[in-house]
Tab-separated table of C-alpha atoms and ligand atoms in Angstrom:
chain	number	residue	atom	x	y	z
A	193	MET	CA	10.200	21.932	-26.248
A	194	SER	CA	7.561	19.995	-24.590
A	195	LYS	CA	4.786	21.758	-23.293
A	196	PRO	CA	4.223	22.768	-19.544
A	197	ILE	CA	2.359	19.989	-17.446
A	198	HIS	CA	-0.459	21.024	-15.005
A	199	PHE	CA	-2.015	19.055	-12.660
A	200	PRO	CA	-5.731	20.055	-11.387
A	201	PRO	CA	-5.302	22.847	-9.402
A	202	ASP	CA	-6.225	21.455	-5.836
A	203	PHE	CA	-4.139	18.237	-6.782
A	204	LEU	CA	-3.070	16.302	-3.375
A	205	TRP	CA	0.529	15.759	-3.119
A	206	GLY	CA	2.094	14.026	-0.328
A	207	SER	CA	3.876	11.138	0.772
A	208	ALA	CA	2.821	7.473	2.553
A	209	THR	CA	4.512	5.002	5.242
A	210	SER	CA	3.494	2.479	7.151
A	211	ALA	CA	3.545	2.235	10.848
A	212	TYR	CA	5.771	-0.875	10.913
A	213	GLN	CA	7.511	0.058	8.832
A	214	ILE	CA	9.185	3.247	10.430
A	215	GLU	CA	7.444	3.678	13.841
A	216	GLY	CA	9.789	1.633	16.279
A	217	ALA	CA	8.394	0.918	19.704
A	218	PRO	CA	5.995	-1.762	18.804
A	219	LEU	CA	4.882	-2.354	22.028
A	220	ALA	CA	5.272	1.017	23.839
A	221	ASP	CA	2.692	2.313	25.984
A	222	GLY	CA	0.410	-0.798	26.345
A	223	ALA	CA	0.601	-2.033	22.786
A	224	GLY	CA	-0.409	-5.841	22.180
A	225	HIS	CA	1.987	-8.097	19.777
A	226	SER	CA	0.994	-7.841	16.281
A	227	ILE	CA	2.056	-11.100	13.484
A	228	TRP	CA	5.141	-8.779	12.534
A	229	THR	CA	6.882	-8.384	16.274
A	230	ARG	CA	5.991	-12.429	16.115
A	231	PHE	CA	7.577	-12.540	12.598
A	232	ALA	CA	10.533	-10.471	13.341
A	233	ALA	CA	11.748	-12.272	15.964
A	234	THR	CA	11.917	-15.526	14.374
A	235	PRO	CA	15.490	-16.059	13.163
A	236	GLY	CA	15.855	-16.348	9.305
A	237	LYS	CA	12.321	-13.888	8.385
A	238	ILE	CA	13.398	-10.577	7.882
A	239	ALA	CA	16.879	-9.886	6.429
A	240	ASN	CA	20.203	-9.223	8.299
A	241	GLY	CA	17.946	-9.825	11.304
A	242	ASP	CA	16.673	-6.704	10.845
A	243	THR	CA	13.182	-5.457	12.889
A	244	GLY	CA	10.472	-2.962	13.353
A	245	ASP	CA	11.653	-2.378	17.136
A	246	ILE	CA	13.617	0.738	16.463
A	247	ALA	CA	12.656	1.730	12.603
A	248	CYS	CA	12.876	5.331	12.468
A	249	ASP	CA	11.981	5.761	15.621
A	250	HIS	CA	9.057	7.906	14.172
A	251	TYR	CA	6.996	6.930	17.681
A	252	HIS	CA	8.943	9.611	19.556
A	253	ARG	CA	10.369	11.753	16.229
A	254	TRP	CA	7.050	12.397	15.087
A	255	ARG	CA	7.284	16.336	15.396
A	256	GLU	CA	10.413	16.049	13.664
A	257	ASP	CA	9.030	14.412	10.982
A	258	VAL	CA	5.809	16.753	10.827
A	259	ALA	CA	8.450	19.400	10.298
A	260	LEU	CA	10.083	17.183	8.018
A	261	MET	CA	6.821	17.210	5.696
A	262	ARG	CA	6.162	20.679	6.079
A	263	SER	CA	9.880	22.245	5.009
A	264	LEU	CA	9.316	19.692	1.848
A	265	GLY	CA	5.599	21.602	1.289
A	266	LEU	CA	3.543	18.273	1.576
A	267	LYS	CA	-0.010	18.645	1.121
A	268	ALA	CA	-0.904	15.959	2.633
A	269	TYR	CA	0.062	12.623	4.871
A	270	ARG	CA	-0.492	9.186	3.933
A	271	PHE	CA	0.062	7.057	7.200
A	272	SER	CA	-1.097	3.667	8.854
A	273	VAL	CA	-2.502	3.008	12.504
A	274	SER	CA	-1.018	0.050	14.191
A	275	TRP	CA	-4.353	-1.882	15.039
A	276	SER	CA	-2.805	-3.342	18.151
A	277	ARG	CA	-1.676	-0.008	19.657
A	278	ILE	CA	-5.351	0.637	19.995
A	279	LEU	CA	-6.749	-2.642	20.627
A	280	PRO	CA	-3.750	-4.945	22.241
A	281	GLN	CA	-6.244	-7.966	21.689
A	282	GLY	CA	-7.362	-6.735	19.024
A	283	THR	CA	-10.993	-6.556	20.263
A	284	GLY	CA	-12.228	-5.655	23.831
A	285	ALA	CA	-10.349	-2.607	25.506
A	286	VAL	CA	-8.778	0.623	24.237
A	287	ASN	CA	-5.674	1.683	24.674
A	288	GLU	CA	-5.851	5.315	25.032
A	289	ALA	CA	-2.342	5.730	25.252
A	290	GLY	CA	-1.849	4.067	21.543
A	291	ILE	CA	-5.119	6.257	20.786
A	292	ALA	CA	-3.041	9.584	21.989
A	293	PHE	CA	-0.190	8.702	19.903
A	294	TYR	CA	-1.939	9.032	16.801
A	295	GLU	CA	-3.855	11.899	18.109
A	296	LYS	CA	-0.994	14.130	18.710
A	297	LEU	CA	0.109	12.711	14.982
A	298	ILE	CA	-3.033	14.203	13.418
A	299	ASP	CA	-3.269	17.575	15.093
A	300	GLU	CA	0.519	18.270	14.525
A	301	LEU	CA	-0.368	17.341	10.728
A	302	LEU	CA	-3.582	19.461	10.576
A	303	ALA	CA	-1.543	22.223	12.321
A	304	ASN	CA	0.966	22.413	9.916
A	305	GLY	CA	-1.467	22.652	6.451
A	306	ILE	CA	-0.814	18.707	5.983
A	307	GLU	CA	-4.160	16.048	5.321
A	308	PRO	CA	-4.188	13.494	7.270
A	309	MET	CA	-4.504	10.292	5.328
A	310	LEU	CA	-5.434	7.463	7.500
A	311	THR	CA	-4.756	3.509	6.305
A	312	LEU	CA	-6.378	1.329	9.072
A	313	TYR	CA	-4.895	-2.069	8.213
A	314	HIS	CA	-1.314	-2.255	6.917
A	315	TRP	CA	-0.443	-5.656	7.706
A	316	ASP	CA	0.004	-5.698	10.743
A	317	LEU	CA	-2.666	-7.947	12.515
A	318	PRO	CA	-2.715	-7.742	16.046
A	319	ALA	CA	-1.361	-11.570	17.246
A	320	ALA	CA	-4.202	-12.030	19.160
A	321	LEU	CA	-6.433	-12.186	16.210
A	322	ASP	CA	-3.876	-14.489	14.625
A	323	ASP	CA	-3.926	-16.437	17.543
A	324	ARG	CA	-8.207	-17.244	16.800
A	325	GLY	CA	-7.286	-17.675	13.138
A	326	GLY	CA	-6.503	-14.405	11.782
A	327	TRP	CA	-7.484	-13.381	8.363
A	328	LEU	CA	-8.768	-16.884	8.164
A	329	ASN	CA	-11.480	-16.772	10.814
A	330	PRO	CA	-15.175	-15.215	9.078
A	331	ALA	CA	-15.287	-13.212	12.446
A	332	ILE	CA	-12.539	-11.003	11.475
A	333	ALA	CA	-14.933	-8.839	9.786
A	334	ASP	CA	-16.544	-7.908	12.619
A	335	TRP	CA	-13.352	-7.613	14.481
A	336	PHE	CA	-11.941	-5.154	12.237
A	337	ALA	CA	-15.149	-3.349	11.665
A	338	ASP	CA	-15.297	-2.849	15.841
A	339	TYR	CA	-11.749	-1.569	15.451
A	340	ALA	CA	-12.555	0.850	12.489
A	341	ARG	CA	-15.354	2.224	14.734
A	342	VAL	CA	-13.155	2.969	17.405
A	343	LEU	CA	-10.981	5.287	14.775
A	344	PHE	CA	-13.987	6.710	13.051
A	345	GLU	CA	-15.399	7.904	16.032
A	346	ARG	CA	-12.228	9.368	17.932
A	347	PHE	CA	-10.574	10.902	14.733
A	348	ASP	CA	-13.556	11.486	11.908
A	349	GLY	CA	-13.135	15.082	11.256
A	350	ARG	CA	-9.906	15.741	12.007
A	351	VAL	CA	-9.242	12.248	9.527
A	352	CYS	CA	-11.319	12.796	6.221
A	353	PHE	CA	-9.830	10.605	4.391
A	354	TRP	CA	-10.093	7.199	5.321
A	355	THR	CA	-8.279	3.831	3.754
A	356	THR	CA	-9.495	0.313	5.371
A	357	LEU	CA	-6.782	-1.992	3.497
A	358	ASN	CA	-3.335	-1.512	2.292
A	359	GLU	CA	-2.829	-4.156	-0.735
A	360	PRO	CA	-4.361	-6.715	0.351
A	361	TRP	CA	-3.130	-8.962	-2.738
A	362	VAL	CA	0.284	-8.800	-0.853
A	363	VAL	CA	-1.579	-9.729	2.467
A	364	THR	CA	-2.078	-12.958	1.054
A	365	ASP	CA	0.078	-13.774	-1.699
A	366	GLY	CA	2.922	-13.343	1.001
A	367	GLY	CA	1.069	-13.997	4.191
A	368	TYR	CA	-0.859	-17.134	2.913
A	369	LEU	CA	-0.047	-18.517	-0.142
A	370	HIS	CA	3.851	-18.036	-0.666
A	371	GLY	CA	4.610	-16.929	3.023
A	372	PRO	CA	7.672	-14.785	2.604
A	373	LEU	CA	5.473	-11.688	4.840
A	374	ALA	CA	3.822	-12.323	8.536
A	375	PRO	CA	2.346	-14.956	9.148
A	376	GLY	CA	3.660	-16.842	6.647
A	377	HIS	CA	1.806	-19.591	5.774
A	378	ARG	CA	2.250	-21.475	2.531
A	379	ASN	CA	-1.305	-23.214	1.421
A	380	LEU	CA	-3.200	-23.201	-1.242
A	381	TYR	CA	-6.271	-23.497	0.627
A	382	GLU	CA	-6.100	-20.653	3.051
A	383	ALA	CA	-5.097	-17.663	0.153
A	384	PRO	CA	-8.686	-17.264	-1.023
A	385	ILE	CA	-9.925	-17.637	2.185
A	386	ALA	CA	-8.132	-14.598	3.753
A	387	SER	CA	-8.729	-13.070	0.737
A	388	HIS	CA	-12.670	-13.452	1.034
A	389	ASN	CA	-12.261	-12.275	4.432
A	390	LEU	CA	-10.103	-9.463	3.919
A	391	LEU	CA	-12.753	-7.902	1.484
A	392	ARG	CA	-15.157	-8.861	4.167
A	393	ALA	CA	-13.593	-6.928	6.470
A	394	HIS	CA	-13.397	-3.853	4.247
A	395	GLY	CA	-17.096	-4.242	3.257
A	396	ALA	CA	-17.966	-4.548	6.857
A	397	ALA	CA	-16.008	-1.299	7.700
A	398	VAL	CA	-17.212	0.427	4.997
A	399	LYS	CA	-20.627	-0.227	6.700
A	400	VAL	CA	-20.446	1.373	9.748
A	401	TYR	CA	-18.381	4.471	8.094
A	402	ARG	CA	-21.828	5.009	6.368
A	403	GLU	CA	-23.565	4.652	9.532
A	404	ILE	CA	-21.173	7.315	11.523
A	405	GLY	CA	-18.658	8.747	9.174
A	406	LYS	CA	-19.159	12.290	7.372
A	407	HIS	CA	-16.221	11.984	4.939
A	408	ARG	CA	-14.482	9.961	2.825
A	409	ILE	CA	-13.735	6.251	2.817
A	410	GLY	CA	-11.760	3.717	0.272
A	411	LEU	CA	-9.568	0.871	-0.469
A	412	VAL	CA	-5.842	0.960	-1.841
A	413	VAL	CA	-4.718	-2.055	-4.146
A	414	ASN	CA	-1.329	-2.794	-5.438
A	415	ILE	CA	-1.932	-3.294	-9.633
A	416	GLU	CA	0.824	-4.509	-11.673
A	417	PRO	CA	-0.215	-4.072	-15.395
A	418	LYS	CA	0.300	-7.484	-16.853
A	419	TYR	CA	1.517	-7.763	-20.676
A	420	PRO	CA	2.247	-11.010	-22.689
A	421	ALA	CA	5.703	-11.507	-23.386
A	422	SER	CA	4.046	-13.307	-27.318
A	423	ASP	CA	1.348	-13.061	-29.201
A	424	GLU	CA	1.556	-17.584	-28.035
A	425	PRO	CA	-2.080	-18.696	-27.266
A	426	GLN	CA	-0.349	-20.041	-23.973
A	427	ASP	CA	1.496	-16.719	-22.957
A	428	ILE	CA	-1.814	-14.582	-23.764
A	429	ALA	CA	-3.616	-17.012	-21.039
A	430	ALA	CA	-0.987	-16.895	-18.478
A	431	THR	CA	-1.391	-12.796	-18.787
A	432	ARG	CA	-4.874	-13.198	-18.642
A	433	ARG	CA	-4.690	-15.387	-15.305
A	434	ALA	CA	-1.859	-13.073	-13.449
A	435	ASP	CA	-3.984	-10.261	-13.928
A	436	ALA	CA	-6.920	-11.953	-12.609
A	437	TYR	CA	-5.111	-13.374	-9.976
A	438	MET	CA	-3.021	-9.898	-8.940
A	439	ASN	CA	-5.345	-7.292	-10.333
A	440	ARG	CA	-8.879	-7.996	-10.386
A	441	GLN	CA	-9.228	-10.545	-8.118
A	442	TYR	CA	-9.961	-7.398	-5.487
A	443	LEU	CA	-11.699	-4.585	-8.166
A	444	ASP	CA	-13.965	-6.892	-9.541
A	445	PRO	CA	-15.706	-7.893	-6.278
A	446	VAL	CA	-15.713	-4.523	-5.083
A	447	PHE	CA	-16.737	-2.713	-8.425
A	448	HIS	CA	-18.799	-6.045	-10.220
A	449	GLY	CA	-19.877	-8.185	-7.671
A	450	HIS	CA	-18.235	-11.375	-8.418
A	451	TYR	CA	-14.461	-12.783	-8.760
A	452	PRO	CA	-12.887	-13.090	-12.280
A	453	ALA	CA	-13.466	-17.002	-13.891
A	454	GLU	CA	-9.482	-17.448	-13.559
A	455	LEU	CA	-9.259	-17.778	-10.330
A	456	LYS	CA	-11.539	-20.951	-10.148
A	457	GLU	CA	-9.141	-22.015	-12.786
A	458	ILE	CA	-6.035	-21.221	-10.892
A	459	PHE	CA	-7.300	-22.578	-7.103
A	460	GLY	CA	-9.488	-25.536	-8.402
A	461	ALA	CA	-10.810	-27.303	-5.565
A	462	ALA	CA	-9.392	-24.990	-3.195
A	463	TRP	CA	-11.686	-22.386	-4.277
A	464	PRO	CA	-14.912	-22.195	-2.517
A	465	ASP	CA	-18.092	-21.791	-3.754
A	466	TRP	CA	-18.510	-18.189	-2.090
A	467	PRO	CA	-21.999	-17.021	-0.349
A	468	ARG	CA	-23.902	-14.648	-2.496
A	469	GLU	CA	-24.448	-12.291	0.232
A	470	ASP	CA	-20.864	-11.688	0.536
A	471	PHE	CA	-20.800	-9.774	-2.409
A	472	ASP	CA	-23.406	-7.279	-1.163
A	473	LEU	CA	-21.411	-7.010	1.822
A	474	ILE	CA	-18.040	-6.356	-0.251
A	475	GLY	CA	-19.466	-4.085	-3.013
A	476	GLN	CA	-20.370	-1.305	-0.429
A	477	LYS	CA	-19.781	2.151	-2.282
A	478	LEU	CA	-16.661	3.994	-2.204
A	479	ASP	CA	-15.498	7.568	-2.067
A	480	TYR	CA	-12.132	6.801	-4.114
A	481	ILE	CA	-9.729	4.390	-5.103
A	482	GLY	CA	-6.428	4.342	-4.126
A	483	ILE	CA	-3.934	2.682	-6.151
A	484	ASN	CA	0.015	1.865	-5.897
A	485	TYR	CA	2.220	1.466	-8.363
A	486	TYR	CA	5.607	-0.242	-8.994
A	487	THR	CA	6.266	-1.587	-11.730
A	488	ARG	CA	5.131	-4.043	-15.096
A	489	SER	CA	5.000	-7.289	-15.180
A	490	VAL	CA	5.542	-9.297	-18.622
A	491	CYS	CA	4.402	-13.025	-18.658
A	492	ARG	CA	4.959	-16.197	-20.415
A	493	HIS	CA	3.371	-19.801	-19.508
A	494	GLU	CA	5.214	-21.615	-17.338
A	495	GLU	CA	4.053	-25.049	-16.260
A	496	THR	CA	6.341	-25.502	-13.363
A	497	ASN	CA	5.516	-22.476	-12.105
A	498	TRP	CA	2.869	-22.856	-9.095
A	499	PRO	CA	-0.209	-22.300	-8.593
A	500	LEU	CA	-0.640	-19.835	-11.321
A	501	LYS	CA	1.295	-21.315	-14.316
A	502	VAL	CA	3.385	-17.956	-15.295
A	503	ALA	CA	6.897	-16.541	-15.083
A	504	ALA	CA	7.638	-12.989	-15.424
A	505	VAL	CA	9.908	-12.189	-18.120
A	506	ARG	CA	12.865	-10.009	-16.722
A	507	GLN	CA	13.480	-6.559	-18.616
A	508	THR	CA	16.102	-4.402	-18.831
A	509	GLN	CA	16.464	-1.041	-16.856
A	510	SER	CA	14.845	-2.102	-13.609
A	511	THR	CA	15.526	-1.154	-9.670
A	512	HIS	CA	17.297	-2.567	-6.978
A	513	MET	CA	14.069	-4.599	-5.673
A	514	GLU	CA	15.379	-8.307	-5.101
A	515	THR	CA	13.316	-9.653	-8.259
A	516	GLY	CA	14.410	-6.440	-10.417
A	517	TRP	CA	11.471	-4.393	-10.442
A	518	GLU	CA	11.038	-2.937	-14.047
A	519	VAL	CA	11.142	0.846	-14.714
A	520	PHE	CA	7.954	1.160	-16.380
A	521	PRO	CA	6.724	4.202	-16.590
A	522	GLN	CA	3.950	3.709	-19.222
A	523	GLY	CA	2.510	1.055	-17.135
A	524	LEU	CA	1.214	3.694	-14.671
A	525	THR	CA	-0.425	5.532	-17.636
A	526	ASP	CA	-2.352	2.058	-18.402
A	527	THR	CA	-3.080	1.116	-14.844
A	528	LEU	CA	-5.203	4.517	-14.270
A	529	VAL	CA	-5.975	4.543	-18.059
A	530	GLU	CA	-7.381	0.821	-18.002
A	531	PHE	CA	-8.894	1.104	-14.250
A	532	ARG	CA	-11.353	3.851	-15.413
A	533	ARG	CA	-12.398	1.714	-18.718
A	534	ARG	CA	-13.216	-1.535	-16.311
A	535	TYR	CA	-14.343	0.012	-12.947
A	536	GLY	CA	-15.739	3.920	-14.435
A	537	ASP	CA	-15.325	6.840	-13.140
A	538	LEU	CA	-14.089	7.218	-9.563
A	539	PRO	CA	-11.642	9.624	-8.372
A	540	VAL	CA	-8.595	7.992	-8.424
A	541	TYR	CA	-5.324	8.645	-5.688
A	542	VAL	CA	-1.717	6.835	-6.219
A	543	MET	CA	-1.375	6.462	-2.973
A	544	GLU	CA	1.887	4.340	-3.359
A	545	ASN	CA	4.349	5.054	-6.033
A	546	GLY	CA	8.765	4.892	-5.530
A	547	SER	CA	11.466	2.943	-6.287
A	548	THR	CA	14.845	2.002	-4.556
A	549	PHE	CA	17.930	1.785	-5.921
A	550	TYR	CA	21.333	1.974	-3.478
A	551	ASP	CA	21.980	5.369	-3.427
A	552	PRO	CA	25.320	6.260	-3.593
A	553	PRO	CA	27.300	7.501	-0.472
A	554	ASN	CA	27.048	11.008	0.666
A	555	ALA	CA	28.704	13.395	-1.537
A	556	GLU	CA	31.517	16.117	-0.552
A	557	ASP	CA	28.804	18.240	-0.375
A	558	GLY	CA	27.073	16.312	2.091
A	559	GLN	CA	24.203	16.315	-0.322
A	560	MET	CA	22.691	12.837	-0.609
A	561	HIS	CA	22.261	12.373	-4.427
A	562	ASP	CA	20.112	9.727	-5.554
A	563	PRO	CA	20.146	10.268	-10.219
A	564	LEU	CA	18.067	7.016	-10.498
A	565	ARG	CA	15.550	7.536	-7.744
A	566	VAL	CA	15.296	11.504	-9.277
A	567	ASP	CA	15.417	9.905	-13.025
A	568	CYS	CA	12.339	7.520	-12.045
A	569	LEU	CA	10.008	10.403	-10.536
A	570	LYS	CA	10.205	12.654	-12.885
A	571	LYS	CA	9.303	9.933	-15.561
A	572	ASN	CA	6.318	8.186	-12.910
A	573	LEU	CA	4.745	12.177	-12.895
A	574	HIS	CA	4.568	12.608	-16.250
A	575	ALA	CA	3.240	9.324	-17.010
A	576	LEU	CA	0.684	10.331	-13.963
A	577	HIS	CA	-0.110	13.599	-16.164
A	578	ALA	CA	-0.375	11.747	-18.622
A	579	ALA	CA	-3.152	9.853	-17.558
A	580	ILE	CA	-5.002	12.948	-16.704
A	581	GLU	CA	-4.575	14.244	-19.845
A	582	GLN	CA	-6.606	10.751	-21.245
A	583	GLY	CA	-9.530	11.376	-18.592
A	584	VAL	CA	-8.935	10.051	-15.709
A	585	ASP	CA	-10.226	11.469	-12.391
A	586	LEU	CA	-6.721	11.651	-10.596
A	587	ARG	CA	-6.641	13.629	-7.324
A	588	GLY	CA	-3.628	12.584	-5.512
A	589	TYR	CA	-0.430	11.344	-5.883
A	590	MET	CA	1.712	10.099	-2.699
A	591	VAL	CA	5.610	8.998	-3.300
A	592	TRP	CA	6.703	5.892	-1.483
A	593	SER	CA	8.442	6.843	0.822
A	594	LEU	CA	8.658	10.108	2.502
A	595	LEU	CA	11.451	8.175	4.464
A	596	ASP	CA	13.972	5.127	4.164
A	597	ASN	CA	12.273	2.083	6.121
A	598	LEU	CA	11.949	-1.438	6.785
A	599	GLU	CA	11.002	-3.109	3.934
A	600	TRP	CA	9.251	-5.850	5.355
A	601	SER	CA	10.930	-9.406	5.000
A	602	LEU	CA	13.910	-7.248	3.008
A	603	GLY	CA	15.233	-5.457	5.750
A	604	PHE	CA	16.637	-1.923	5.983
A	605	ALA	CA	18.773	-1.940	2.938
A	606	LYS	CA	16.255	-1.813	0.287
A	607	ARG	CA	15.444	1.814	0.873
A	608	PHE	CA	12.444	3.498	-0.709
A	609	GLY	CA	12.722	6.950	0.897
A	610	ILE	CA	13.330	10.437	-0.589
A	611	VAL	CA	14.556	11.260	2.971
A	612	HIS	CA	17.965	9.205	3.864
A	613	VAL	CA	17.461	7.770	7.734
A	614	ASN	CA	21.178	7.204	8.934
A	615	PHE	CA	19.540	4.073	11.614
A	616	GLU	CA	22.328	4.851	14.101
A	617	THR	CA	21.999	8.020	13.832
A	618	GLN	CA	17.972	8.684	12.907
A	619	GLN	CA	19.513	12.142	11.224
A	620	ARG	CA	17.264	12.266	8.228
A	621	THR	CA	18.695	14.164	5.531
A	622	PRO	CA	16.679	14.750	2.243
A	623	LYS	CA	17.766	13.159	-0.978
A	624	ASP	CA	17.507	15.185	-4.547
A	625	SER	CA	14.609	13.317	-4.983
A	626	ALA	CA	13.103	15.025	-2.457
A	627	LEU	CA	13.943	19.015	-2.992
A	628	LEU	CA	12.837	17.667	-6.094
A	629	TYR	CA	9.627	16.518	-4.933
A	630	ALA	CA	9.660	19.683	-3.094
A	631	GLN	CA	9.535	21.415	-6.413
A	632	VAL	CA	7.344	19.783	-7.899
A	633	VAL	CA	4.742	20.545	-5.253
A	634	ALA	CA	5.030	23.787	-5.067
A	635	SER	CA	4.931	24.257	-9.030
A	636	ASN	CA	2.036	22.202	-9.013
A	637	GLY	CA	4.436	20.244	-11.896
A	638	ALA	CA	5.023	22.875	-14.009
A	639	CYS	CA	8.715	22.755	-12.689
A	640	LEU	CA	8.766	18.850	-14.852
B	31	AZF	O1	7.815	-2.689	-1.770
B	31	AZF	C1	7.264	-1.069	-1.143
B	31	AZF	C2	6.497	-1.081	-0.970
B	31	AZF	N1	5.034	-1.359	-1.584
B	31	AZF	N2	3.489	-1.098	-1.125
B	31	AZF	C3	3.480	-1.554	0.393
B	31	AZF	C4	4.774	-0.978	1.087
B	31	AZF	O2	4.709	-1.417	2.637
B	31	AZF	C5	5.793	-1.583	0.559
B	31	AZF	O3	7.108	-0.793	1.761
């Protein structure tokens, strides 16, 4: 009999979503276009022609969704704000209707004893700023800081957990290097510039928060631990490059004041010499780090793969993600322990963790059974606890996601929710994974 699991007494159990993936009505009440409303309107960019025009209709169903969170006993809810609802042109005049939407949501969360965790940027850049160069324009650090200041001034105190960016790696790898995500660029020279400006913008927003904020602010990065496919020197080198590119490209500048040397090796002439003072801005002290974990990658050298010369070796049990994300809970433990070893004892929150499987249809009993997701969730939560036992200062866990939602260019077919959404009727149905998660929250993990 394994010994009972106990998480820290005030462990923050919650769930996570993002604006464009669940809200719908992206242009309602004065909101401006984002790079995702444009991308979605471009044929072929999102599977099945899906768009975020309706999504989970959360813009109108937010009260019902908070009640759903309450019914599951959630302690926290991580959501993102759509920049172009607040500043339709990205800078300048504030759209009070946009402020009002998020104010209602925040107050409803607080009224239900749920901690609001606000992400300033989860990929939906105002289109008006993209027209001015977006993440390729160094001025975006000021644009982002000004946007952040509006929200800090309006909501700090009701919001006590702030995140600047969600997964900067995905923004640049998907939006500027390989192109499957908005704004859909494929350019070796643009990716490092976008990455660097994201980090500068992150630092500029944290600096503003230190002037006027009174609570906590951090950064959320996706970490995919890299394991060599063999002990061949070229596979070891390939693994090192992959780790530097995906994981250390963001954490090293923030915590160590420089980029990993491998990035110059990967990008060559496309890798600029960055001004030293940029790292003073990027390296603002954080109150916590948010880590998103989904899977690991087993790496081998592959000369033909651009630009990293790395290939992932497909593993056995994987989720139904399009690239078959392996179910590898040990990778979550390894990621958290390695963060502490490499960057120190900062408080850590797992801000996203989840899985997508083709859910079987409703059973005769009307219950939405999702055995594969239940199994995955249990294994990941045990892995989480193993990290705590190894000394990681883990403060909370946000399951991705509360609701089935728009999985970006993969559309609605990739369902990550612990609650099923019927996108025709907008009916929400808790899956078995939601019922399990409610027990985990209620017992603080002891039921595992
Ligand atoms: O792919 C699943 C999730 N990963 N992190 C960012 C989210 O927006 C995605 O839906």
